[in-house]
Amino acid sequence: MTTQGRDLSRRRLLFGGAALSAGVVLAGCTSNETAPTAAQTKAAETGGNSEPGKKVTIGFSAPAADHGWIAAITNNAKAQAGAYSDVELKSVEAGADAAAQRAALSTLISQKPDVIVLLPHDGKELNAFGLEAMKAGIPVVNLDRAFPDARAYRLQIKGDNYGMGVAAATYIAEQLKAKGVSNPVIGEIAGMDELELTQERSKGFADTLSSYGLKVANRRAARFTADSGQQEATGLFQALPKIDAIWNHDDDQGIGVLAAVNQANRKDFFMVGGAGSKKAMEDIQADNTVLKATVTYSPSMASSAISLARLIGQNRGMSDLVELQVPKEIVLASETITKENASDYLKLGF
């Protein structure tokens, strides 16, 4: 299977409570360029929905690019929009917090775009905006950080945060089992604890470890940045003189975690990352650090969000599905990248 095919085929499309497996979501590679990638151009030029239709104006807002994953979200959205001749993208600055983003989005509503694609600073705090836009007749595509109220969005597309924890714990537990490690010491370096996505990741991790009879010995919460990753890893190393495995939720903050590893000269454990950055995949391929795997949470979801917003604006469904409309919810599966398959995923790294 090609890299693009592998990325497109493993999605779960949710209709109410029922799941349907299908290889249909359009996605692109996660580079730092805003020109359409080969995958994005191919997605726009092939298939039953490739023919140009009604001109669609898509409003877009995401937090400022303070780290690689968020930067890739915005770049992917712009590149995917650029691949369509019938899409105009209007971006608004998200500001420094939810209140600033809310103010900017109010201006966007007054411009009456056909659809709004929104990655909120905080899903709960921006839920009211989603309700306002939907009430005004503007469909909202809620990207990544979820609105709690289903009435606040026409489509919600996000990664499987709980599934990330499941995948990370499964890899760690199986590796420890293969090594014959009894009573292992497992550390966890989470992201921002106030975000529901972090809580879901940790729950998936704890639940799955528990199914193997394992638990987390020490958990720290960083801020999705390299500096915070280094700070929290340093504290973790001081608290645990012996460690067998660590799950770090985010590959960007993982840069700081690896710096702390080198600073403390701790090589007594292996580590699993999260999200799937290009740097993490390269380190996994090289096999010269404690990082042995990462679990995906791909910013290619922004490409898919734009493609699906276009279909919603044109009142079209997904060509490979029987239903006449785009699904209500889409959850992207979290996959495990190791030395053995890193080359397949490298082009998707951000």
Tab-separated table of C-alpha atoms in Angstrom:
chain	number	residue	atom	x	y	z
A	1	MET	CA	0.000	0.000	0.000
A	2	THR	CA	1.288	3.501	-0.790
A	3	THR	CA	1.911	6.101	1.905
A	4	GLN	CA	-1.134	8.067	0.766
A	5	GLY	CA	-3.269	4.965	0.643
A	6	ARG	CA	-2.188	3.972	4.141
A	7	ASP	CA	-3.102	7.447	5.430
A	8	LEU	CA	-6.461	7.554	3.703
A	9	SER	CA	-7.674	4.065	4.395
A	10	ARG	CA	-7.558	3.934	8.178
A	11	ARG	CA	-10.362	6.229	9.250
A	12	ARG	CA	-13.461	5.599	11.301
A	13	LEU	CA	-16.540	7.432	10.043
A	14	LEU	CA	-19.168	7.791	12.731
A	15	PHE	CA	-22.866	8.104	11.913
A	16	GLY	CA	-24.521	8.727	15.281
A	17	GLY	CA	-23.224	5.794	17.319
A	18	ALA	CA	-22.434	3.446	14.430
A	19	ALA	CA	-18.965	3.080	12.953
A	20	LEU	CA	-18.267	2.494	9.259
A	21	SER	CA	-14.780	1.725	7.930
A	22	ALA	CA	-14.027	3.364	4.607
A	23	GLY	CA	-11.011	4.535	2.619
A	24	VAL	CA	-12.422	7.837	1.565
A	25	VAL	CA	-11.235	10.824	3.579
A	26	LEU	CA	-9.055	13.227	1.647
A	27	ALA	CA	-5.806	14.091	3.401
A	28	GLY	CA	-2.437	15.589	2.598
A	29	CYS	CA	1.141	15.345	3.736
A	30	THR	CA	2.137	17.529	6.639
A	31	SER	CA	4.904	19.746	5.360
A	32	ASN	CA	5.635	23.306	6.442
A	33	GLU	CA	4.764	24.644	2.985
A	34	THR	CA	1.405	26.116	2.006
A	35	ALA	CA	1.614	25.070	-1.653
A	36	PRO	CA	-0.481	21.946	-2.282
A	37	THR	CA	1.417	18.700	-1.808
A	38	ALA	CA	1.184	15.889	-4.330
A	39	ALA	CA	-1.334	14.098	-2.090
A	40	GLN	CA	-3.472	17.211	-1.726
A	41	THR	CA	-3.445	17.907	-5.466
A	42	LYS	CA	-4.337	14.304	-6.235
A	43	ALA	CA	-7.182	14.434	-3.723
A	44	ALA	CA	-8.546	17.546	-5.417
A	45	GLU	CA	-8.219	16.169	-8.961
A	46	THR	CA	-9.443	12.568	-8.654
A	47	GLY	CA	-12.604	10.821	-7.507
A	48	GLY	CA	-16.322	11.494	-7.724
A	49	ASN	CA	-16.104	14.878	-6.003
A	50	SER	CA	-13.190	16.273	-7.998
A	51	GLU	CA	-15.245	18.187	-10.559
A	52	PRO	CA	-15.463	21.903	-9.701
A	53	GLY	CA	-18.821	22.945	-8.293
A	54	LYS	CA	-20.375	25.936	-6.632
A	55	LYS	CA	-17.836	28.479	-5.365
A	56	VAL	CA	-17.420	27.972	-1.618
A	57	THR	CA	-16.005	30.526	0.820
A	58	ILE	CA	-14.516	28.815	3.867
A	59	GLY	CA	-13.679	30.777	6.994
A	60	PHE	CA	-10.754	29.353	8.952
A	61	SER	CA	-9.320	29.920	12.408
A	62	ALA	CA	-6.705	28.063	14.460
A	63	PRO	CA	-4.432	29.107	17.352
A	64	ALA	CA	-1.139	30.796	16.516
A	65	ALA	CA	1.591	28.424	15.353
A	66	ASP	CA	3.493	28.186	18.645
A	67	HIS	CA	4.712	24.672	17.841
A	68	GLY	CA	5.079	22.356	14.867
A	69	TRP	CA	1.750	20.512	15.016
A	70	ILE	CA	-0.350	23.698	15.080
A	71	ALA	CA	1.784	25.212	12.295
A	72	ALA	CA	1.136	22.109	10.192
A	73	ILE	CA	-2.626	22.412	10.816
A	74	THR	CA	-2.729	25.926	9.347
A	75	ASN	CA	-0.334	25.132	6.493
A	76	ASN	CA	-2.311	22.038	5.537
A	77	ALA	CA	-5.604	23.938	5.544
A	78	LYS	CA	-4.216	26.656	3.285
A	79	ALA	CA	-2.570	24.159	0.934
A	80	GLN	CA	-5.700	22.029	0.617
A	81	ALA	CA	-7.845	25.090	-0.121
A	82	GLY	CA	-5.313	26.116	-2.760
A	83	ALA	CA	-5.740	22.768	-4.489
A	84	TYR	CA	-9.392	23.557	-5.329
A	85	SER	CA	-10.407	26.068	-7.998
A	86	ASP	CA	-13.829	26.465	-6.375
A	87	VAL	CA	-12.655	27.283	-2.818
A	88	GLU	CA	-11.794	30.666	-1.313
A	89	LEU	CA	-10.235	30.539	2.164
A	90	LYS	CA	-10.657	33.448	4.575
A	91	SER	CA	-8.403	33.106	7.619
A	92	VAL	CA	-8.832	35.101	10.822
A	93	GLU	CA	-6.246	35.486	13.565
A	94	ALA	CA	-7.083	33.391	16.615
A	95	GLY	CA	-5.332	35.684	19.107
A	96	ALA	CA	-3.690	34.588	22.323
A	97	ASP	CA	-6.649	32.921	24.019
A	98	ALA	CA	-10.235	31.774	23.632
A	99	ALA	CA	-11.669	35.255	24.268
A	100	ALA	CA	-9.562	36.816	21.508
A	101	GLN	CA	-10.463	34.012	19.105
A	102	ARG	CA	-14.144	34.464	19.943
A	103	ALA	CA	-13.959	38.172	19.052
A	104	ALA	CA	-12.237	37.443	15.740
A	105	LEU	CA	-14.778	34.783	14.881
A	106	SER	CA	-17.668	37.168	15.488
A	107	THR	CA	-16.235	39.320	12.708
A	108	LEU	CA	-16.058	36.242	10.510
A	109	ILE	CA	-19.767	35.508	11.009
A	110	SER	CA	-20.604	38.991	9.775
A	111	GLN	CA	-18.776	38.189	6.517
A	112	LYS	CA	-21.174	35.251	5.992
A	113	PRO	CA	-18.829	32.525	4.680
A	114	ASP	CA	-20.450	29.347	3.387
A	115	VAL	CA	-18.706	27.168	5.993
A	116	ILE	CA	-16.381	27.776	8.951
A	117	VAL	CA	-13.499	25.416	9.825
A	118	LEU	CA	-12.416	26.026	13.404
A	119	LEU	CA	-9.722	24.601	15.641
A	120	PRO	CA	-10.595	26.346	18.919
A	121	HIS	CA	-8.217	27.365	21.678
A	122	ASP	CA	-10.572	25.453	23.940
A	123	GLY	CA	-13.591	23.496	22.721
A	124	LYS	CA	-15.716	24.143	25.802
A	125	GLU	CA	-15.065	27.891	25.803
A	126	LEU	CA	-15.790	28.273	22.074
A	127	ASN	CA	-18.862	26.028	22.101
A	128	ALA	CA	-21.123	29.102	22.269
A	129	PHE	CA	-19.602	30.417	19.043
A	130	GLY	CA	-20.343	27.159	17.289
A	131	LEU	CA	-23.962	27.394	18.397
A	132	GLU	CA	-24.155	31.018	17.215
A	133	ALA	CA	-22.722	30.241	13.782
A	134	MET	CA	-24.954	27.221	13.275
A	135	LYS	CA	-28.000	29.264	14.323
A	136	ALA	CA	-26.966	31.878	11.746
A	137	GLY	CA	-27.064	29.177	9.073
A	138	ILE	CA	-23.280	28.769	8.725
A	139	PRO	CA	-22.168	25.128	9.032
A	140	VAL	CA	-19.212	24.673	11.374
A	141	VAL	CA	-16.473	22.074	10.937
A	142	ASN	CA	-15.073	21.587	14.446
A	143	LEU	CA	-11.437	20.532	14.116
A	144	ASP	CA	-9.543	18.592	16.802
A	145	ARG	CA	-10.532	20.287	20.101
A	146	ALA	CA	-14.109	19.173	20.456
A	147	PHE	CA	-17.215	21.209	21.179
A	148	PRO	CA	-19.192	19.346	23.857
A	149	ASP	CA	-22.550	20.205	22.262
A	150	ALA	CA	-23.327	18.358	19.014
A	151	ARG	CA	-25.581	21.257	17.988
A	152	ALA	CA	-22.482	23.493	17.775
A	153	TYR	CA	-21.069	21.785	14.693
A	154	ARG	CA	-22.141	20.276	11.400
A	155	LEU	CA	-19.025	18.075	11.296
A	156	GLN	CA	-16.509	17.221	13.973
A	157	ILE	CA	-13.190	15.775	12.794
A	158	LYS	CA	-10.497	14.892	15.275
A	159	GLY	CA	-7.794	12.446	16.184
A	160	ASP	CA	-8.399	9.519	18.503
A	161	ASN	CA	-6.945	10.822	21.756
A	162	TYR	CA	-8.075	7.859	23.816
A	163	GLY	CA	-6.726	5.623	21.047
A	164	MET	CA	-3.321	7.314	21.283
A	165	GLY	CA	-3.116	6.243	24.914
A	166	VAL	CA	-4.240	2.740	24.001
A	167	ALA	CA	-1.624	2.453	21.247
A	168	ALA	CA	1.199	3.814	23.422
A	169	ALA	CA	0.337	1.556	26.361
A	170	THR	CA	-0.030	-1.505	24.150
A	171	TYR	CA	3.413	-0.971	22.616
A	172	ILE	CA	5.018	-0.380	26.010
A	173	ALA	CA	3.329	-3.356	27.660
A	174	GLU	CA	4.200	-5.726	24.816
A	175	GLN	CA	7.830	-4.564	24.750
A	176	LEU	CA	8.177	-5.007	28.512
A	177	LYS	CA	6.580	-8.441	28.260
A	178	ALA	CA	8.993	-9.439	25.485
A	179	LYS	CA	11.947	-8.266	27.584
A	180	GLY	CA	10.677	-10.205	30.602
A	181	VAL	CA	10.529	-7.106	32.823
A	182	SER	CA	8.590	-7.710	36.031
A	183	ASN	CA	7.093	-4.853	38.078
A	184	PRO	CA	8.158	-2.213	35.540
A	185	VAL	CA	8.420	1.476	36.416
A	186	ILE	CA	6.485	3.514	33.850
A	187	GLY	CA	6.536	7.295	33.549
A	188	GLU	CA	4.188	9.596	31.667
A	189	ILE	CA	4.795	13.133	30.399
A	190	ALA	CA	1.414	14.484	29.346
A	191	GLY	CA	0.456	17.694	27.565
A	192	MET	CA	-1.746	20.493	28.881
A	193	ASP	CA	-3.896	19.010	31.624
A	194	GLU	CA	-6.701	21.545	31.245
A	195	LEU	CA	-7.449	20.226	27.749
A	196	GLU	CA	-9.899	17.363	27.427
A	197	LEU	CA	-7.698	15.771	24.760
A	198	THR	CA	-4.880	15.349	27.305
A	199	GLN	CA	-7.266	13.787	29.801
A	200	GLU	CA	-8.520	11.364	27.141
A	201	ARG	CA	-4.976	10.368	26.195
A	202	SER	CA	-4.036	9.676	29.804
A	203	LYS	CA	-7.214	7.672	30.384
A	204	GLY	CA	-6.551	5.496	27.333
A	205	PHE	CA	-2.999	4.967	28.579
A	206	ALA	CA	-4.017	4.107	32.158
A	207	ASP	CA	-6.915	1.870	31.121
A	208	THR	CA	-4.759	-0.160	28.760
A	209	LEU	CA	-1.841	-0.482	31.171
A	210	SER	CA	-4.338	-1.695	33.779
A	211	SER	CA	-5.508	-4.455	31.417
A	212	TYR	CA	-1.911	-5.746	31.488
A	213	GLY	CA	-1.694	-5.403	35.273
A	214	LEU	CA	0.524	-2.311	34.984
A	215	LYS	CA	0.246	1.314	36.128
A	216	VAL	CA	1.961	4.694	35.839
A	217	ALA	CA	4.494	5.314	38.604
A	218	ASN	CA	4.863	9.047	38.035
A	219	ARG	CA	2.967	11.431	35.738
A	220	ARG	CA	3.943	14.997	34.808
A	221	ALA	CA	2.049	17.524	32.670
A	222	ALA	CA	4.009	19.698	30.225
A	223	ARG	CA	2.719	22.369	27.799
A	224	PHE	CA	3.361	20.912	24.326
A	225	THR	CA	6.642	22.852	24.125
A	226	ALA	CA	10.265	21.732	24.173
A	227	ASP	CA	11.090	23.856	27.230
A	228	SER	CA	8.249	22.435	29.276
A	229	GLY	CA	9.097	18.923	28.107
A	230	GLN	CA	12.661	19.318	29.331
A	231	GLN	CA	11.517	20.763	32.663
A	232	GLU	CA	8.990	18.019	33.374
A	233	ALA	CA	11.315	15.242	32.242
A	234	THR	CA	13.996	16.540	34.592
A	235	GLY	CA	11.522	16.373	37.465
A	236	LEU	CA	10.474	12.875	36.443
A	237	PHE	CA	14.076	11.648	36.418
A	238	GLN	CA	14.667	13.098	39.874
A	239	ALA	CA	11.535	11.363	41.204
A	240	LEU	CA	12.295	7.982	39.627
A	241	PRO	CA	15.848	6.673	39.994
A	242	LYS	CA	14.797	3.630	37.957
A	243	ILE	CA	12.573	3.806	34.852
A	244	ASP	CA	11.691	1.101	32.363
A	245	ALA	CA	9.476	3.039	29.922
A	246	ILE	CA	8.020	6.518	29.327
A	247	TRP	CA	5.166	7.779	27.209
A	248	ASN	CA	5.577	11.400	26.149
A	249	HIS	CA	2.300	12.669	24.664
A	250	ASP	CA	3.757	15.107	22.129
A	251	ASP	CA	6.763	14.912	19.805
A	252	ASP	CA	7.361	18.679	19.921
A	253	GLN	CA	7.786	18.641	23.686
A	254	GLY	CA	9.691	15.404	23.153
A	255	ILE	CA	12.621	17.448	21.829
A	256	GLY	CA	12.966	18.855	25.336
A	257	VAL	CA	12.471	15.433	26.905
A	258	LEU	CA	15.370	14.039	24.867
A	259	ALA	CA	17.503	17.027	25.890
A	260	ALA	CA	16.777	16.180	29.533
A	261	VAL	CA	17.647	12.533	28.829
A	262	ASN	CA	21.044	13.582	27.530
A	263	GLN	CA	21.578	16.098	30.334
A	264	ALA	CA	20.825	13.492	33.006
A	265	ASN	CA	22.597	10.740	31.068
A	266	ARG	CA	19.578	8.474	31.528
A	267	LYS	CA	19.464	5.628	29.028
A	268	ASP	CA	17.906	2.980	31.261
A	269	PHE	CA	14.472	3.066	29.576
A	270	PHE	CA	12.766	3.298	26.200
A	271	MET	CA	10.280	5.981	25.208
A	272	VAL	CA	7.189	6.290	23.035
A	273	GLY	CA	6.255	9.664	21.562
A	274	GLY	CA	3.009	11.142	20.287
A	275	ALA	CA	1.637	12.858	17.143
A	276	GLY	CA	4.222	11.755	14.575
A	277	SER	CA	6.660	14.576	13.865
A	278	LYS	CA	9.224	14.179	11.106
A	279	LYS	CA	12.067	14.613	13.628
A	280	ALA	CA	10.638	11.859	15.834
A	281	MET	CA	10.345	9.488	12.875
A	282	GLU	CA	13.918	10.223	11.836
A	283	ASP	CA	15.146	9.508	15.365
A	284	ILE	CA	13.168	6.259	15.428
A	285	GLN	CA	14.662	5.236	12.074
A	286	ALA	CA	18.192	6.054	13.220
A	287	ASP	CA	17.626	4.035	16.418
A	288	ASN	CA	20.237	6.024	18.337
A	289	THR	CA	18.083	7.516	21.121
A	290	VAL	CA	15.690	6.154	23.759
A	291	LEU	CA	12.783	7.027	21.421
A	292	LYS	CA	11.664	3.748	19.857
A	293	ALA	CA	8.112	4.507	18.679
A	294	THR	CA	5.513	7.241	18.318
A	295	VAL	CA	1.723	7.056	18.010
A	296	THR	CA	0.054	9.174	15.358
A	297	TYR	CA	-2.190	12.191	15.720
A	298	SER	CA	-1.779	13.613	12.266
A	299	PRO	CA	-2.364	17.274	11.358
A	300	SER	CA	-3.449	15.977	7.953
A	301	MET	CA	-6.915	16.242	9.546
A	302	ALA	CA	-6.867	19.931	8.551
A	303	SER	CA	-6.591	18.956	4.884
A	304	SER	CA	-9.535	16.627	5.297
A	305	ALA	CA	-11.511	19.323	7.125
A	306	ILE	CA	-11.160	21.713	4.179
A	307	SER	CA	-12.102	19.027	1.647
A	308	LEU	CA	-15.187	18.097	3.642
A	309	ALA	CA	-16.142	21.733	4.289
A	310	ARG	CA	-16.126	22.201	0.512
A	311	LEU	CA	-18.544	19.297	0.097
A	312	ILE	CA	-20.798	20.634	2.852
A	313	GLY	CA	-20.833	24.065	1.190
A	314	GLN	CA	-21.765	22.452	-2.118
A	315	ASN	CA	-24.404	20.224	-0.482
A	316	ARG	CA	-22.582	17.116	-1.676
A	317	GLY	CA	-21.810	13.871	0.092
A	318	MET	CA	-18.687	11.713	-0.011
A	319	SER	CA	-18.516	9.894	-3.321
A	320	ASP	CA	-17.642	6.475	-1.888
A	321	LEU	CA	-20.509	6.507	0.611
A	322	VAL	CA	-24.158	5.750	-0.049
A	323	GLU	CA	-25.374	8.584	2.192
A	324	LEU	CA	-26.129	11.885	0.477
A	325	GLN	CA	-24.432	14.068	3.100
A	326	VAL	CA	-21.026	14.267	4.779
A	327	PRO	CA	-20.954	12.332	8.101
A	328	LYS	CA	-21.508	14.107	11.410
A	329	GLU	CA	-18.296	12.879	13.054
A	330	ILE	CA	-14.957	11.518	11.838
A	331	VAL	CA	-12.285	10.104	14.150
A	332	LEU	CA	-8.826	9.376	12.732
A	333	ALA	CA	-7.210	6.176	14.009
A	334	SER	CA	-3.946	6.396	15.966
A	335	GLU	CA	-1.244	4.178	14.493
A	336	THR	CA	2.068	3.059	15.952
A	337	ILE	CA	5.259	4.041	14.113
A	338	THR	CA	8.395	2.011	14.791
A	339	LYS	CA	11.767	1.502	13.126
A	340	GLU	CA	10.187	-1.173	10.953
A	341	ASN	CA	7.536	1.069	9.356
A	342	ALA	CA	8.853	4.622	9.845
A	343	SER	CA	9.766	4.935	6.163
A	344	ASP	CA	6.096	4.452	5.237
A	345	TYR	CA	5.003	7.370	7.406
A	346	LEU	CA	7.910	9.791	7.039
A	347	LYS	CA	6.232	11.892	4.330
A	348	LEU	CA	3.333	12.489	6.704
A	349	GLY	CA	5.569	13.913	9.441
A	350	PHE	CA	5.193	17.574	10.345
